[in-house]
Short mmCIF file of N, CA and C and ligand atoms in Angstrom, two decimals:
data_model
loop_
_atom_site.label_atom_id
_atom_site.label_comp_id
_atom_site.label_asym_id
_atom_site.label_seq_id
_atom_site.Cartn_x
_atom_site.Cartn_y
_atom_site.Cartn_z
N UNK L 224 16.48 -20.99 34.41
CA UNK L 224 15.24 -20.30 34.04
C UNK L 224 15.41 -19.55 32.71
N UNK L 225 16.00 -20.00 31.81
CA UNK L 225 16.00 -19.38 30.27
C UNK L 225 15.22 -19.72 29.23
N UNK L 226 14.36 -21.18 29.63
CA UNK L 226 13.38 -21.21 28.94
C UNK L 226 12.55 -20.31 28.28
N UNK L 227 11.49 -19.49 28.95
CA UNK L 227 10.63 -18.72 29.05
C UNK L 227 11.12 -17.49 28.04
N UNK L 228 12.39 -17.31 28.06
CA UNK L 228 13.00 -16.14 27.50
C UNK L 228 13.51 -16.20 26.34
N UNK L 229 13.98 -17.84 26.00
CA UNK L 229 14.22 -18.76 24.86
C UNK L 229 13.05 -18.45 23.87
N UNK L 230 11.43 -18.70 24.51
CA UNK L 230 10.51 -18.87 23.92
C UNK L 230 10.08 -17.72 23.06
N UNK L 231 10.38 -16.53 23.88
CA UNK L 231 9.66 -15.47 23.55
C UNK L 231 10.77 -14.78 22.58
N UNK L 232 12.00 -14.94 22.44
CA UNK L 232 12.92 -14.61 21.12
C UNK L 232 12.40 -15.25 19.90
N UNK L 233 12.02 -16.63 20.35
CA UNK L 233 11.73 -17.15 18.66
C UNK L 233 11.05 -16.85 18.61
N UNK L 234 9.08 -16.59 19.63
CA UNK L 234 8.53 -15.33 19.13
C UNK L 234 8.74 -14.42 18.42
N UNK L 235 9.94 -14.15 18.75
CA UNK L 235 9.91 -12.57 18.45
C UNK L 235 10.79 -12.37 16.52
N UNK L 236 11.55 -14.01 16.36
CA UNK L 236 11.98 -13.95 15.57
C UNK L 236 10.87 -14.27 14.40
N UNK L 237 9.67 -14.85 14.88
CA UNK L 237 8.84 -15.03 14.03
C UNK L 237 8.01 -14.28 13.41
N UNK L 238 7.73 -13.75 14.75
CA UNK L 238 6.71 -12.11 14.42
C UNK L 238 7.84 -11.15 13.35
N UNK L 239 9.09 -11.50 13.26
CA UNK L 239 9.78 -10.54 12.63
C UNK L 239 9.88 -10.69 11.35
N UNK L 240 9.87 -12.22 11.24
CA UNK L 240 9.97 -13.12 9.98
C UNK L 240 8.84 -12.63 8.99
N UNK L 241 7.45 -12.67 9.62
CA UNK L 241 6.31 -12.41 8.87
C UNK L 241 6.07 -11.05 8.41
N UNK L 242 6.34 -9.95 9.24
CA UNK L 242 6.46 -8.67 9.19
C UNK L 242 7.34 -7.88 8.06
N UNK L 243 8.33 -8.90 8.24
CA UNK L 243 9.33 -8.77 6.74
C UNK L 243 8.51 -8.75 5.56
N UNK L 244 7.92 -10.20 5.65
CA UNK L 244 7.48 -10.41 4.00
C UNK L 244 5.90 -9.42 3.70
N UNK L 245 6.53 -9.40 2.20
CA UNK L 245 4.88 -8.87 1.84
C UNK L 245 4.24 -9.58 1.04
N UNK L 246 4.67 -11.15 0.71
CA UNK L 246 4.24 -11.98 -0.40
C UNK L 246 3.23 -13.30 0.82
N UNK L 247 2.64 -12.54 1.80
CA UNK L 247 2.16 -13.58 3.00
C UNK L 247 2.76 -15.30 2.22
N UNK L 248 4.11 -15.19 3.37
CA UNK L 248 4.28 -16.74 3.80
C UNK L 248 3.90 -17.44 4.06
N UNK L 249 3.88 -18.96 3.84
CA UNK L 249 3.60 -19.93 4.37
C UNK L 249 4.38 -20.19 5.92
N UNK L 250 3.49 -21.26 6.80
CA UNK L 250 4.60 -21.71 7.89
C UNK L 250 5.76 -22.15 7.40
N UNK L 251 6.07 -23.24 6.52
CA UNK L 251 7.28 -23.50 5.81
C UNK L 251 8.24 -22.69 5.76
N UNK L 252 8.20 -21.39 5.36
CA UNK L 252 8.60 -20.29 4.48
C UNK L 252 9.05 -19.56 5.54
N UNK L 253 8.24 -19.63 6.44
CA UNK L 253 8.75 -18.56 7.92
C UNK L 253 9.91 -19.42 8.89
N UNK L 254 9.30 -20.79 8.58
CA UNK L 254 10.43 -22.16 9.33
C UNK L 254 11.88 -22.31 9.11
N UNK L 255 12.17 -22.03 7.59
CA UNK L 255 13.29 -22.34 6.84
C UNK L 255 14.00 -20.95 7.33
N UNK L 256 13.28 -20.14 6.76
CA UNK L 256 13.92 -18.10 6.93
C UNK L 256 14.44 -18.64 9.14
N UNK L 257 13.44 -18.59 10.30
CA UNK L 257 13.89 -18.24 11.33
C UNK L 257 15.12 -19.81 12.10
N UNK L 258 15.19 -20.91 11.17
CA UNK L 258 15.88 -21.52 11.45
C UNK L 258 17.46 -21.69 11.66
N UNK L 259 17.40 -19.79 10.56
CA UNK L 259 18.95 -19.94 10.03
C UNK L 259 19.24 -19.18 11.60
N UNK L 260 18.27 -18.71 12.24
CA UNK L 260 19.18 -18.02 13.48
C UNK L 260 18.50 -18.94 14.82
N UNK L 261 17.55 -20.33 14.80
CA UNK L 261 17.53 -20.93 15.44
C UNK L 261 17.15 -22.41 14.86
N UNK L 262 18.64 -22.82 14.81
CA UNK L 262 18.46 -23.81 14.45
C UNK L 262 18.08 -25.21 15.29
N UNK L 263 17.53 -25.11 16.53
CA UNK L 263 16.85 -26.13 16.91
C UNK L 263 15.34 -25.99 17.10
N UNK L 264 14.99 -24.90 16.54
CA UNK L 264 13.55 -24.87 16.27
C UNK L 264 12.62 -25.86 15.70
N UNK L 265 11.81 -26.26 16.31
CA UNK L 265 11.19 -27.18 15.29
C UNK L 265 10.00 -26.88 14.05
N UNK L 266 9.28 -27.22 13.48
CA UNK L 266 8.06 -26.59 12.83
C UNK L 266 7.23 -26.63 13.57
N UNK L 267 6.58 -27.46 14.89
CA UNK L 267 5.87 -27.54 15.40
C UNK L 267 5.73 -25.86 16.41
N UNK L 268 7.12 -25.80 16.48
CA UNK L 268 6.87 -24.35 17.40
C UNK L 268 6.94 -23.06 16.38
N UNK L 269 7.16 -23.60 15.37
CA UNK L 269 6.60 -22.32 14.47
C UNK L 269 5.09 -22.01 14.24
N UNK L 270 4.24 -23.63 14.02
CA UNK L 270 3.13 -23.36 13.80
C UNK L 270 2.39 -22.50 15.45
N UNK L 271 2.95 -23.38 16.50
CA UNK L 271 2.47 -22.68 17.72
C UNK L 271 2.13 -21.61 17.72
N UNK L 272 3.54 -20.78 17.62
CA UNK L 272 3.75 -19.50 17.57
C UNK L 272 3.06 -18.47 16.87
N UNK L 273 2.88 -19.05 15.47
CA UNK L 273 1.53 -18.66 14.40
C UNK L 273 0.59 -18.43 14.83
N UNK L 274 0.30 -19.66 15.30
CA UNK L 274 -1.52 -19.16 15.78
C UNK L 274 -1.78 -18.53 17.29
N UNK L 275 -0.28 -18.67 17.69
CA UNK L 275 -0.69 -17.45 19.00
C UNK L 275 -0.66 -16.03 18.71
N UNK L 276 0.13 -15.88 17.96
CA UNK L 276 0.41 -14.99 17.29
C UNK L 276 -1.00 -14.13 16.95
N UNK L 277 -1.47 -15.00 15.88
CA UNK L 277 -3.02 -14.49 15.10
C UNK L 277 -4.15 -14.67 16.05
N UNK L 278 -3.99 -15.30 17.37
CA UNK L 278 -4.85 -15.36 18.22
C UNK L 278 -4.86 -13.86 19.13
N UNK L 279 -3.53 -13.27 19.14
CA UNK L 279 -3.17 -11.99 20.06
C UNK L 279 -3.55 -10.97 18.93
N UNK L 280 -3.95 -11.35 17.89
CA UNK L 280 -4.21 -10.34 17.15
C UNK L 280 -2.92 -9.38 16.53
N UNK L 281 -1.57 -10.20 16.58
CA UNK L 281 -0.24 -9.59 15.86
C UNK L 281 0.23 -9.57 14.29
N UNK L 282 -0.66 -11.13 13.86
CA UNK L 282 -0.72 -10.92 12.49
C UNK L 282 -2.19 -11.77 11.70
N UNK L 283 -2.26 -11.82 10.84
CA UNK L 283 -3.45 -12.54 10.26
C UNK L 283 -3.13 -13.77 9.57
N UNK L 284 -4.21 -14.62 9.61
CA UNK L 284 -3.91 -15.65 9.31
C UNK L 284 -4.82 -15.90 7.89
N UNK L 285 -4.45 -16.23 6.27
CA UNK L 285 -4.85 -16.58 5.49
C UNK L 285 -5.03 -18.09 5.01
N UNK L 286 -6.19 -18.40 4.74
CA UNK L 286 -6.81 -19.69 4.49
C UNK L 286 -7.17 -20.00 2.94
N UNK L 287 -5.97 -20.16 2.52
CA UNK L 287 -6.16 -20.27 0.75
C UNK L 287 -6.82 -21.88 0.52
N UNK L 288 -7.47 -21.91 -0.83
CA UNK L 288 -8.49 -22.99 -1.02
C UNK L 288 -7.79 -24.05 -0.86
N UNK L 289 -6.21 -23.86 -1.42
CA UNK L 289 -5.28 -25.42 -1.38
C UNK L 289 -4.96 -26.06 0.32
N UNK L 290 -5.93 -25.26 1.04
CA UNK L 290 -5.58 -25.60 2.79
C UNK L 290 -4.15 -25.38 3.27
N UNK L 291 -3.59 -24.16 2.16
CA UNK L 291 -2.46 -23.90 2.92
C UNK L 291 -2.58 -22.72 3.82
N UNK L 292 -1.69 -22.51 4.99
CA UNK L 292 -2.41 -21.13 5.50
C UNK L 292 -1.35 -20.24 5.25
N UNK L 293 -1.76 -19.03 4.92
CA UNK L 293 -0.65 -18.02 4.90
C UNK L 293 -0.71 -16.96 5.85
N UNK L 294 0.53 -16.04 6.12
CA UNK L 294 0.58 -14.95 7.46
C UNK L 294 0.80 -13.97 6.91
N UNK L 295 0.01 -12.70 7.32
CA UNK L 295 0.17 -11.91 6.96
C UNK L 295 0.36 -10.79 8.00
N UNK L 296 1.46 -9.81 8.24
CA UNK L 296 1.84 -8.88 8.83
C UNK L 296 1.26 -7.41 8.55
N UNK L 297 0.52 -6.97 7.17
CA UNK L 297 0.14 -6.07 7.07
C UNK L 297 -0.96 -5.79 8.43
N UNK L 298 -0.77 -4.73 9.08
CA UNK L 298 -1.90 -4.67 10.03
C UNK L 298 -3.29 -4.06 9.60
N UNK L 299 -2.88 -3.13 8.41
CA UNK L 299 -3.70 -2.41 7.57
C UNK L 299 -5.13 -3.10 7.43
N UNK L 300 -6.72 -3.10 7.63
CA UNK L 300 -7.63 -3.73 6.78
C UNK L 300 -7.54 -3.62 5.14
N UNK L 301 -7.20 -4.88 4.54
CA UNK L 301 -7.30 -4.84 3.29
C UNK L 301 -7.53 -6.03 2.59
N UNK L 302 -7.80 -5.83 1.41
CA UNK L 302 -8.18 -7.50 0.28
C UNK L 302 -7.01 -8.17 -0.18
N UNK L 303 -7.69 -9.47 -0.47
CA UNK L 303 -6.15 -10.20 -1.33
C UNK L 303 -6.69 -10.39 -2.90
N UNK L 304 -5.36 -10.75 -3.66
CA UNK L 304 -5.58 -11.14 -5.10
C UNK L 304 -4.94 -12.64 -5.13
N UNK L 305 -5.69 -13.24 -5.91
CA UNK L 305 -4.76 -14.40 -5.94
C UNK L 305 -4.81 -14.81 -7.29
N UNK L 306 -3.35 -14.98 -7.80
CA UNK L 306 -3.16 -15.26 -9.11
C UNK L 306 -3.76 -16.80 -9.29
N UNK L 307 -4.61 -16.56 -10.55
CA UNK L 307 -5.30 -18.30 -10.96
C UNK L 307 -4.12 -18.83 -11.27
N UNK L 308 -3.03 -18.17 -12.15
CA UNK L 308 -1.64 -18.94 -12.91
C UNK L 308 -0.66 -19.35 -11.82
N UNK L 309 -0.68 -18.39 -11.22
CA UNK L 309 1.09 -19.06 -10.13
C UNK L 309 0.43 -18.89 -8.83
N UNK L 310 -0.57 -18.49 -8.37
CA UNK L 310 -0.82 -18.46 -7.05
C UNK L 310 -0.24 -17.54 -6.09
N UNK L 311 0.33 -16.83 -6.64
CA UNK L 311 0.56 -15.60 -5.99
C UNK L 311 -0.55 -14.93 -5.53
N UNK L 312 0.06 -14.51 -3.85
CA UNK L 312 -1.20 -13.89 -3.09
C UNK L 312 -0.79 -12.80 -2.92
N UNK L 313 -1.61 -11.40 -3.21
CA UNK L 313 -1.03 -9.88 -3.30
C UNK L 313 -1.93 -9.15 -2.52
N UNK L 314 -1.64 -7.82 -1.87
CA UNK L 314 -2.71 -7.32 -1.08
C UNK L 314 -2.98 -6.13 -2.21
N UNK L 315 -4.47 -6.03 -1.64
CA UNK L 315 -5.32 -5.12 -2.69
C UNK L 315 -5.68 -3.63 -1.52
N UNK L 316 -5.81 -2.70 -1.68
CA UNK L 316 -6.17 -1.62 -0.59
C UNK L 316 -7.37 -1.30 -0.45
N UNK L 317 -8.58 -2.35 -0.67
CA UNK L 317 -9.62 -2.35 -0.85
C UNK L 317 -10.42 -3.07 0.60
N UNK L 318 -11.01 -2.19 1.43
CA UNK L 318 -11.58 -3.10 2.31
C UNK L 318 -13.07 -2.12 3.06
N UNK L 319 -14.41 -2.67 2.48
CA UNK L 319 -15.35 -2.77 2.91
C UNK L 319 -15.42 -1.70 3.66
N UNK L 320 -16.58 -0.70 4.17
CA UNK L 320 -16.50 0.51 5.59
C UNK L 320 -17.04 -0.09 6.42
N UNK L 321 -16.90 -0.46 7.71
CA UNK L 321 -17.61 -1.25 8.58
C UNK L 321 -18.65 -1.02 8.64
N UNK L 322 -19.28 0.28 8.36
CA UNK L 322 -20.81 0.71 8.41
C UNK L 322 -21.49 -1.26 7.68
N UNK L 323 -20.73 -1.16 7.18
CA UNK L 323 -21.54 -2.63 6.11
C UNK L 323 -21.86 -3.35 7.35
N UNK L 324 -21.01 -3.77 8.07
CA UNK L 324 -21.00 -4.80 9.54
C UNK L 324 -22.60 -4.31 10.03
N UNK L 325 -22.53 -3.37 10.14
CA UNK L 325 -23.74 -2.20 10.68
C UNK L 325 -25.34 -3.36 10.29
N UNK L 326 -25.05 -3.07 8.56
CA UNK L 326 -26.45 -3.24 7.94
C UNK L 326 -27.13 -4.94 7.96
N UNK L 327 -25.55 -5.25 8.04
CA UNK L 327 -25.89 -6.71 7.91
C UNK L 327 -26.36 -7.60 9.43
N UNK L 328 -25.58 -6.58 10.24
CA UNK L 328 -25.31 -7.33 11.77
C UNK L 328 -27.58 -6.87 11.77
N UNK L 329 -27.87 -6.10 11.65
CA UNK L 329 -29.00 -5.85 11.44
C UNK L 329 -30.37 -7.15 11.71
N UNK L 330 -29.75 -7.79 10.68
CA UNK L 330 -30.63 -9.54 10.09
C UNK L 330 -30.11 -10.27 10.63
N UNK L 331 -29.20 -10.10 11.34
CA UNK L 331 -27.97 -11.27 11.82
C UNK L 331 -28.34 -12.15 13.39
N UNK L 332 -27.99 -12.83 13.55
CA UNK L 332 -28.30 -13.51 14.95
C UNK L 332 -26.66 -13.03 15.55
N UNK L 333 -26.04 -13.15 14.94
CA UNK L 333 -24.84 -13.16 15.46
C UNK L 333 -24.01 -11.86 15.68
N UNK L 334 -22.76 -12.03 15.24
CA UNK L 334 -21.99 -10.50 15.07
C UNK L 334 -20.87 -10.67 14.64
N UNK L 335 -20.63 -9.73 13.36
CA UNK L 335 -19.83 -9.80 12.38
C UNK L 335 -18.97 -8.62 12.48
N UNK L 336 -17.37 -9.20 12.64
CA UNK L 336 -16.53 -7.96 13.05
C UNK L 336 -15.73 -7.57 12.26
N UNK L 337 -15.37 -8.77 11.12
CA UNK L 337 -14.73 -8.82 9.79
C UNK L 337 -14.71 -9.25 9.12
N UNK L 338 -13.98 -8.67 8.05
CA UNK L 338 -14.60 -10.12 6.67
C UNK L 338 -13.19 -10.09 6.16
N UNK L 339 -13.20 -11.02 5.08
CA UNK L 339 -12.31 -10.97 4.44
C UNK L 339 -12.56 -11.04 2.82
N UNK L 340 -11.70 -10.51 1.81
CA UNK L 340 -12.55 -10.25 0.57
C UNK L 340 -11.06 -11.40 -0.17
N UNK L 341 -11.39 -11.84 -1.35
CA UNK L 341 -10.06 -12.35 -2.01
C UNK L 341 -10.77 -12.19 -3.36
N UNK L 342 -10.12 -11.65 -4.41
CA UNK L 342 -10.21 -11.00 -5.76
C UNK L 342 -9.34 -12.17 -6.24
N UNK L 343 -9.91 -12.70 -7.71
CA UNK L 343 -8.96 -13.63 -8.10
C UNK L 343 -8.39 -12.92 -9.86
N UNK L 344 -7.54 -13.41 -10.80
CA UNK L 344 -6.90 -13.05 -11.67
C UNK L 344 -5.80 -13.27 -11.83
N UNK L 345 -5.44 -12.66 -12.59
CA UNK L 345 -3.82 -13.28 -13.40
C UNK L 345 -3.25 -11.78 -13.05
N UNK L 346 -2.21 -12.28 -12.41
CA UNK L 346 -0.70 -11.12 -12.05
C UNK L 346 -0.13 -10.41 -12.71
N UNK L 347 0.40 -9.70 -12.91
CA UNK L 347 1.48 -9.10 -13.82
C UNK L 347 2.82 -9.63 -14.36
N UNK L 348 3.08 -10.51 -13.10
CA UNK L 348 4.28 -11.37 -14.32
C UNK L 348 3.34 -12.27 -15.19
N UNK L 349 2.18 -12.62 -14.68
CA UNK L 349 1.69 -14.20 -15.45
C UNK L 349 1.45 -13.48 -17.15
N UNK L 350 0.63 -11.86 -16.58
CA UNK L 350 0.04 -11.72 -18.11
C UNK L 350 1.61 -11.12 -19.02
N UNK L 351 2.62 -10.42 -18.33
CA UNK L 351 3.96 -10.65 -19.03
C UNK L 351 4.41 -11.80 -20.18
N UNK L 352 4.21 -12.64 -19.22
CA UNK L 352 4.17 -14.23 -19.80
C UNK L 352 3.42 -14.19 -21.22
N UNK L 353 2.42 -14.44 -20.97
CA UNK L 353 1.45 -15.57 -22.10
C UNK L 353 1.79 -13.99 -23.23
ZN1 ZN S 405 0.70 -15.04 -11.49
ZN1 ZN S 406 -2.30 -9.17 2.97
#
């Protein structure tokens, strides 16, 4: 019966994995990093784990235009930046007062509990650069 207990370490190594970074990882990125301490992991149980993860509400899940998804551990409500040059995704401390949810849920058929904002521009290494 060590399965069950198996499962919930690489959980736990994953949730730890993402929590680390502040540059929101890719699954890849979290695969390679928790492999070095389980190396019969597959990617398939990383992605699992991901979206149970963002389903329990432990971390967030980002949906960049290139259909890659990225994780993010900040629990904080806040915005992203995403560099046009390198694609770097950065968090911004900028996030909406829910009162907004308020005005809009108003006209709404539905119900709106969050949003998400993404600011685009060039980074600080990029404008270093040019
Ligand atoms: Zn950049
Ligand atoms: Zn973020």
């Amino acid at each position: 019966m060590t399965a069950p207990m198996k499962k919930s370490r690489q959980r736990e190594a994953i949730l730890q994995c993402v929590l680390s970074h502040h540059d929101h990882p890719t699954a890849d990125t979290i695969y390679m990093e928790v492999r070095e301490n389980f190396p019969n992991i597959s990617l398939g149980t990383v992605y699992r784990n991901l979206s149970l993860l963002t389903k329990i509400g432990k971390i967030k899940k980002i949906s960049c235009e290139d259909r890659t998804d990225r994780f993010d551990g900040l629990a904080r409500p806040h915005s992203h930046f995403i560099c046009d040059s390198c694609g770097c995704l950065l968090d911004l401390p900028y996030y909406p007062d829910a009162s907004l949810y308020g005005q809009l849920n108003e006209n709404f058929d539905g119900k709106i509990t969050e949003c998400s904002i993404v600011f685009r521009g060039v980074c600080k290494d990029c404008m270093s650069k040019s």
